[in-house]
Amino acid sequence: SFGELHHRPLLVDLTIEESSRLKVIYGSAEGFHAVDLDSASVYDIYLPKHTQGPIIPHCIVTLPNSNGMQLLLCYDNEGVYVNTIGKVSKNIVLQWGEMPTSVAYIGTGQIMGWGNKAIEIRSVESGHLDGVFMHKKAQRLKFLCERNDKVFFSSAKGASSCQIYFMTLNKPGMANW
């Protein structure tokens, strides 16, 4: 139990470093932090210095083939690559075209950002844009899940209704409607 955290968790994930060390990674309005479950130590991983005011954490991705030690931390309209001790691991900043309302890592090795006007698909390794799908009208979309070769998301239409959408993914990675 960690009842005395200095930063209130808004987003929580878990990584297993080198198949043995458990770390809880969490995002707050101030940045990203970790709890080493072996030592019970709590420390900051990434605190954005170029923003004023609170941030909105979207997604914590443990990068594939990194033994659980390399992360992509997505917040506001960008993402940064750091390791689990807080050192920047790639001199790349993932930059979304618009502020996403929802971000998710999908099994094709890509990250999807749902904005009001478009869905952006980017490579999780490099941050490069792989595809953009424009909406017919501005709407707030939220990631629900990925199942088999489909990604499901929803839109809130009003106070009491919503629609469920899905995209079919073609391997090795581009998405189609």
PDB file of C-alpha atoms in Angstrom:
ATOM      1  CA  SER A   1       0.000   0.000   0.000  1.00  0.00           C
ATOM      2  CA  PHE A   2       1.313   3.421  -0.975  1.00  0.00           C
ATOM      3  CA  GLY A   3      -1.066   5.865   0.665  1.00  0.00           C
ATOM      4  CA  GLU A   4       1.320   8.807   0.925  1.00  0.00           C
ATOM      5  CA  LEU A   5       2.291   9.468  -2.710  1.00  0.00           C
ATOM      6  CA  HIS A   6       3.313  13.073  -3.413  1.00  0.00           C
ATOM      7  CA  HIS A   7       1.599  13.036  -6.818  1.00  0.00           C
ATOM      8  CA  ARG A   8      -1.946  11.746  -7.292  1.00  0.00           C
ATOM      9  CA  PRO A   9      -1.984   8.887  -9.866  1.00  0.00           C
ATOM     10  CA  LEU A  10      -4.175   9.524 -12.909  1.00  0.00           C
ATOM     11  CA  LEU A  11      -2.832   6.652 -15.029  1.00  0.00           C
ATOM     12  CA  VAL A  12      -1.125   3.476 -13.772  1.00  0.00           C
ATOM     13  CA  ASP A  13       0.829   0.686 -15.472  1.00  0.00           C
ATOM     14  CA  LEU A  14       3.270  -2.048 -14.483  1.00  0.00           C
ATOM     15  CA  THR A  15       6.581  -3.101 -15.973  1.00  0.00           C
ATOM     16  CA  ILE A  16       8.746  -6.100 -15.153  1.00  0.00           C
ATOM     17  CA  GLU A  17      12.425  -5.283 -15.594  1.00  0.00           C
ATOM     18  CA  GLU A  18      14.635  -8.146 -16.794  1.00  0.00           C
ATOM     19  CA  SER A  19      11.926 -10.676 -15.859  1.00  0.00           C
ATOM     20  CA  SER A  20      12.361 -10.064 -12.130  1.00  0.00           C
ATOM     21  CA  ARG A  21      11.948  -6.464 -10.836  1.00  0.00           C
ATOM     22  CA  LEU A  22       8.419  -5.091 -10.613  1.00  0.00           C
ATOM     23  CA  LYS A  23       7.866  -1.360 -11.032  1.00  0.00           C
ATOM     24  CA  VAL A  24       4.581   0.487 -11.019  1.00  0.00           C
ATOM     25  CA  ILE A  25       4.752   3.424 -13.417  1.00  0.00           C
ATOM     26  CA  TYR A  26       2.153   6.155 -13.027  1.00  0.00           C
ATOM     27  CA  GLY A  27       1.256   9.480 -14.563  1.00  0.00           C
ATOM     28  CA  SER A  28       0.059  12.476 -12.601  1.00  0.00           C
ATOM     29  CA  ALA A  29      -0.816  16.078 -13.426  1.00  0.00           C
ATOM     30  CA  GLU A  30       2.877  16.899 -12.777  1.00  0.00           C
ATOM     31  CA  GLY A  31       4.569  14.128 -14.813  1.00  0.00           C
ATOM     32  CA  PHE A  32       5.466  10.447 -14.569  1.00  0.00           C
ATOM     33  CA  HIS A  33       6.712   8.543 -11.531  1.00  0.00           C
ATOM     34  CA  ALA A  34       7.675   5.024 -10.466  1.00  0.00           C
ATOM     35  CA  VAL A  35       7.320   2.790  -7.436  1.00  0.00           C
ATOM     36  CA  ASP A  36      10.008   0.122  -7.154  1.00  0.00           C
ATOM     37  CA  LEU A  37       8.096  -2.714  -5.499  1.00  0.00           C
ATOM     38  CA  ASP A  38      11.278  -4.461  -4.313  1.00  0.00           C
ATOM     39  CA  SER A  39      12.604  -1.491  -2.342  1.00  0.00           C
ATOM     40  CA  ALA A  40       9.314   0.461  -1.907  1.00  0.00           C
ATOM     41  CA  SER A  41      11.085   3.580  -3.200  1.00  0.00           C
ATOM     42  CA  VAL A  42       9.062   6.170  -5.091  1.00  0.00           C
ATOM     43  CA  TYR A  43      10.800   8.475  -7.577  1.00  0.00           C
ATOM     44  CA  ASP A  44      10.166  10.736 -10.554  1.00  0.00           C
ATOM     45  CA  ILE A  45      10.802   9.358 -14.044  1.00  0.00           C
ATOM     46  CA  TYR A  46       9.868  12.380 -16.141  1.00  0.00           C
ATOM     47  CA  LEU A  47       8.660  15.857 -15.202  1.00  0.00           C
ATOM     48  CA  PRO A  48       8.031  18.079 -18.242  1.00  0.00           C
ATOM     49  CA  LYS A  49       9.887  21.345 -17.809  1.00  0.00           C
ATOM     50  CA  HIS A  50       8.466  23.125 -20.869  1.00  0.00           C
ATOM     51  CA  THR A  51       4.802  23.054 -19.814  1.00  0.00           C
ATOM     52  CA  GLN A  52       3.007  25.441 -17.536  1.00  0.00           C
ATOM     53  CA  GLY A  53       0.354  24.001 -15.312  1.00  0.00           C
ATOM     54  CA  PRO A  54      -0.944  20.434 -15.148  1.00  0.00           C
ATOM     55  CA  ILE A  55      -0.431  17.841 -17.876  1.00  0.00           C
ATOM     56  CA  ILE A  56      -2.826  15.156 -19.108  1.00  0.00           C
ATOM     57  CA  PRO A  57      -1.109  11.726 -19.111  1.00  0.00           C
ATOM     58  CA  HIS A  58      -2.502   9.478 -21.863  1.00  0.00           C
ATOM     59  CA  CYS A  59      -0.468   6.295 -22.106  1.00  0.00           C
ATOM     60  CA  ILE A  60       2.542   4.430 -20.704  1.00  0.00           C
ATOM     61  CA  VAL A  61       4.044   1.997 -23.222  1.00  0.00           C
ATOM     62  CA  THR A  62       6.770  -0.476 -22.305  1.00  0.00           C
ATOM     63  CA  LEU A  63       8.785  -0.706 -25.520  1.00  0.00           C
ATOM     64  CA  PRO A  64       9.112  -4.168 -27.040  1.00  0.00           C
ATOM     65  CA  ASN A  65      12.479  -5.946 -26.762  1.00  0.00           C
ATOM     66  CA  SER A  66      13.672  -3.671 -23.943  1.00  0.00           C
ATOM     67  CA  ASN A  67      13.482  -6.110 -21.001  1.00  0.00           C
ATOM     68  CA  GLY A  68      10.802  -3.849 -19.503  1.00  0.00           C
ATOM     69  CA  MET A  69      13.243  -0.974 -19.075  1.00  0.00           C
ATOM     70  CA  GLN A  70      12.414   1.426 -21.948  1.00  0.00           C
ATOM     71  CA  LEU A  71       9.202   3.437 -21.966  1.00  0.00           C
ATOM     72  CA  LEU A  72       7.236   5.767 -24.182  1.00  0.00           C
ATOM     73  CA  LEU A  73       5.345   8.240 -21.996  1.00  0.00           C
ATOM     74  CA  CYS A  74       2.506  10.056 -23.784  1.00  0.00           C
ATOM     75  CA  TYR A  75       0.949  13.194 -22.363  1.00  0.00           C
ATOM     76  CA  ASP A  76      -0.816  16.271 -23.744  1.00  0.00           C
ATOM     77  CA  ASN A  77       0.079  16.282 -27.463  1.00  0.00           C
ATOM     78  CA  GLU A  78       3.477  14.573 -27.229  1.00  0.00           C
ATOM     79  CA  GLY A  79       5.399  11.534 -26.092  1.00  0.00           C
ATOM     80  CA  VAL A  80       8.927  11.085 -24.746  1.00  0.00           C
ATOM     81  CA  TYR A  81      11.220   8.068 -24.605  1.00  0.00           C
ATOM     82  CA  VAL A  82      12.801   7.380 -21.208  1.00  0.00           C
ATOM     83  CA  ASN A  83      14.096   4.402 -19.281  1.00  0.00           C
ATOM     84  CA  THR A  84      12.682   3.253 -15.954  1.00  0.00           C
ATOM     85  CA  ILE A  85      15.257   5.215 -13.960  1.00  0.00           C
ATOM     86  CA  GLY A  86      14.250   8.467 -15.651  1.00  0.00           C
ATOM     87  CA  LYS A  87      16.980   9.015 -18.229  1.00  0.00           C
ATOM     88  CA  VAL A  88      15.911  10.105 -21.719  1.00  0.00           C
ATOM     89  CA  SER A  89      16.670   7.103 -23.932  1.00  0.00           C
ATOM     90  CA  LYS A  90      15.892   8.503 -27.399  1.00  0.00           C
ATOM     91  CA  ASN A  91      16.427  12.031 -28.563  1.00  0.00           C
ATOM     92  CA  ILE A  92      12.966  11.953 -30.165  1.00  0.00           C
ATOM     93  CA  VAL A  93       9.742  13.646 -29.157  1.00  0.00           C
ATOM     94  CA  LEU A  94       6.587  12.089 -30.551  1.00  0.00           C
ATOM     95  CA  GLN A  95       4.361  15.008 -31.570  1.00  0.00           C
ATOM     96  CA  TRP A  96       0.646  14.520 -32.254  1.00  0.00           C
ATOM     97  CA  GLY A  97      -0.970  16.734 -34.892  1.00  0.00           C
ATOM     98  CA  GLU A  98      -3.749  17.560 -32.455  1.00  0.00           C
ATOM     99  CA  MET A  99      -4.327  16.906 -28.776  1.00  0.00           C
ATOM    100  CA  PRO A 100      -5.590  13.295 -28.505  1.00  0.00           C
ATOM    101  CA  THR A 101      -8.544  12.435 -26.322  1.00  0.00           C
ATOM    102  CA  SER A 102      -7.342   8.832 -26.089  1.00  0.00           C
ATOM    103  CA  VAL A 103      -4.041   7.052 -26.854  1.00  0.00           C
ATOM    104  CA  ALA A 104      -3.352   3.313 -27.047  1.00  0.00           C
ATOM    105  CA  TYR A 105      -0.532   0.937 -27.969  1.00  0.00           C
ATOM    106  CA  ILE A 106      -1.690  -1.714 -30.432  1.00  0.00           C
ATOM    107  CA  GLY A 107      -0.251  -5.104 -31.356  1.00  0.00           C
ATOM    108  CA  THR A 108       1.133  -3.952 -34.723  1.00  0.00           C
ATOM    109  CA  GLY A 109       3.908  -2.061 -32.867  1.00  0.00           C
ATOM    110  CA  GLN A 110       2.098   1.202 -33.318  1.00  0.00           C
ATOM    111  CA  ILE A 111       0.465   3.787 -31.136  1.00  0.00           C
ATOM    112  CA  MET A 112      -2.871   5.346 -32.024  1.00  0.00           C
ATOM    113  CA  GLY A 113      -4.059   8.784 -30.976  1.00  0.00           C
ATOM    114  CA  TRP A 114      -7.747   9.664 -31.283  1.00  0.00           C
ATOM    115  CA  GLY A 115      -8.263  13.407 -31.734  1.00  0.00           C
ATOM    116  CA  ASN A 116     -11.396  15.438 -32.371  1.00  0.00           C
ATOM    117  CA  LYS A 117     -10.730  15.635 -36.112  1.00  0.00           C
ATOM    118  CA  ALA A 118      -8.447  12.674 -36.917  1.00  0.00           C
ATOM    119  CA  ILE A 119      -6.983   9.359 -35.794  1.00  0.00           C
ATOM    120  CA  GLU A 120      -3.182   9.289 -36.046  1.00  0.00           C
ATOM    121  CA  ILE A 121      -1.194   6.063 -36.212  1.00  0.00           C
ATOM    122  CA  ARG A 122       2.506   6.292 -35.345  1.00  0.00           C
ATOM    123  CA  SER A 123       5.393   3.877 -35.009  1.00  0.00           C
ATOM    124  CA  VAL A 124       6.022   3.227 -31.328  1.00  0.00           C
ATOM    125  CA  GLU A 125       9.770   2.786 -31.944  1.00  0.00           C
ATOM    126  CA  SER A 126      10.397   6.004 -33.883  1.00  0.00           C
ATOM    127  CA  GLY A 127       7.318   8.190 -33.433  1.00  0.00           C
ATOM    128  CA  HIS A 128       7.028   8.559 -37.229  1.00  0.00           C
ATOM    129  CA  LEU A 129       3.558   9.063 -38.662  1.00  0.00           C
ATOM    130  CA  ASP A 130       2.305   5.882 -40.380  1.00  0.00           C
ATOM    131  CA  GLY A 131      -1.206   7.077 -41.207  1.00  0.00           C
ATOM    132  CA  VAL A 132      -3.949   9.616 -40.560  1.00  0.00           C
ATOM    133  CA  PHE A 133      -7.681   8.985 -40.796  1.00  0.00           C
ATOM    134  CA  MET A 134      -9.820  12.117 -40.876  1.00  0.00           C
ATOM    135  CA  HIS A 135     -13.281  12.290 -39.264  1.00  0.00           C
ATOM    136  CA  LYS A 136     -16.252  13.670 -41.136  1.00  0.00           C
ATOM    137  CA  LYS A 137     -17.109  15.842 -38.140  1.00  0.00           C
ATOM    138  CA  ALA A 138     -15.349  16.749 -34.925  1.00  0.00           C
ATOM    139  CA  GLN A 139     -16.055  14.211 -32.195  1.00  0.00           C
ATOM    140  CA  ARG A 140     -14.456  12.895 -29.045  1.00  0.00           C
ATOM    141  CA  LEU A 141     -13.257   9.295 -29.510  1.00  0.00           C
ATOM    142  CA  LYS A 142     -12.035   6.869 -26.847  1.00  0.00           C
ATOM    143  CA  PHE A 143     -10.055   3.636 -27.237  1.00  0.00           C
ATOM    144  CA  LEU A 144     -11.915   0.584 -25.952  1.00  0.00           C
ATOM    145  CA  CYS A 145      -9.857  -2.499 -26.843  1.00  0.00           C
ATOM    146  CA  GLU A 146      -7.982  -4.431 -29.497  1.00  0.00           C
ATOM    147  CA  ARG A 147      -9.228  -7.879 -30.432  1.00  0.00           C
ATOM    148  CA  ASN A 148      -7.808 -10.139 -33.157  1.00  0.00           C
ATOM    149  CA  ASP A 149      -7.177  -7.775 -36.075  1.00  0.00           C
ATOM    150  CA  LYS A 150      -9.576  -4.999 -34.995  1.00  0.00           C
ATOM    151  CA  VAL A 151      -9.291  -1.876 -32.832  1.00  0.00           C
ATOM    152  CA  PHE A 152     -12.556  -0.782 -31.173  1.00  0.00           C
ATOM    153  CA  PHE A 153     -13.340   2.748 -30.036  1.00  0.00           C
ATOM    154  CA  SER A 154     -16.407   4.765 -29.093  1.00  0.00           C
ATOM    155  CA  SER A 155     -17.813   8.245 -29.474  1.00  0.00           C
ATOM    156  CA  ALA A 156     -20.157   9.927 -27.059  1.00  0.00           C
ATOM    157  CA  LYS A 157     -22.959  11.403 -29.176  1.00  0.00           C
ATOM    158  CA  GLY A 158     -24.909  13.082 -26.416  1.00  0.00           C
ATOM    159  CA  ALA A 159     -25.979  12.695 -22.847  1.00  0.00           C
ATOM    160  CA  SER A 160     -27.347   9.183 -23.336  1.00  0.00           C
ATOM    161  CA  SER A 161     -26.009   7.724 -26.586  1.00  0.00           C
ATOM    162  CA  CYS A 162     -22.757   6.665 -28.202  1.00  0.00           C
ATOM    163  CA  GLN A 163     -21.536   4.789 -31.242  1.00  0.00           C
ATOM    164  CA  ILE A 164     -18.973   1.981 -31.368  1.00  0.00           C
ATOM    165  CA  TYR A 165     -16.524   1.970 -34.286  1.00  0.00           C
ATOM    166  CA  PHE A 166     -13.779  -0.415 -35.302  1.00  0.00           C
ATOM    167  CA  MET A 167     -10.801  -0.399 -37.638  1.00  0.00           C
ATOM    168  CA  THR A 168      -9.413  -3.542 -39.228  1.00  0.00           C
ATOM    169  CA  LEU A 169      -5.634  -3.778 -39.083  1.00  0.00           C
ATOM    170  CA  ASN A 170      -3.693  -5.283 -41.952  1.00  0.00           C
ATOM    171  CA  LYS A 171      -0.437  -6.822 -40.840  1.00  0.00           C
ATOM    172  CA  PRO A 172       2.337  -5.673 -40.740  1.00  0.00           C
ATOM    173  CA  GLY A 173       0.831  -2.460 -39.620  1.00  0.00           C
ATOM    174  CA  MET A 174      -1.328  -0.139 -41.695  1.00  0.00           C
ATOM    175  CA  ALA A 175      -4.943   0.257 -40.711  1.00  0.00           C
ATOM    176  CA  ASN A 176      -7.989   0.379 -42.982  1.00  0.00           C
ATOM    177  CA  TRP A 177     -11.603   1.299 -42.302  1.00  0.00           C
TER     178      TRP A 177
END
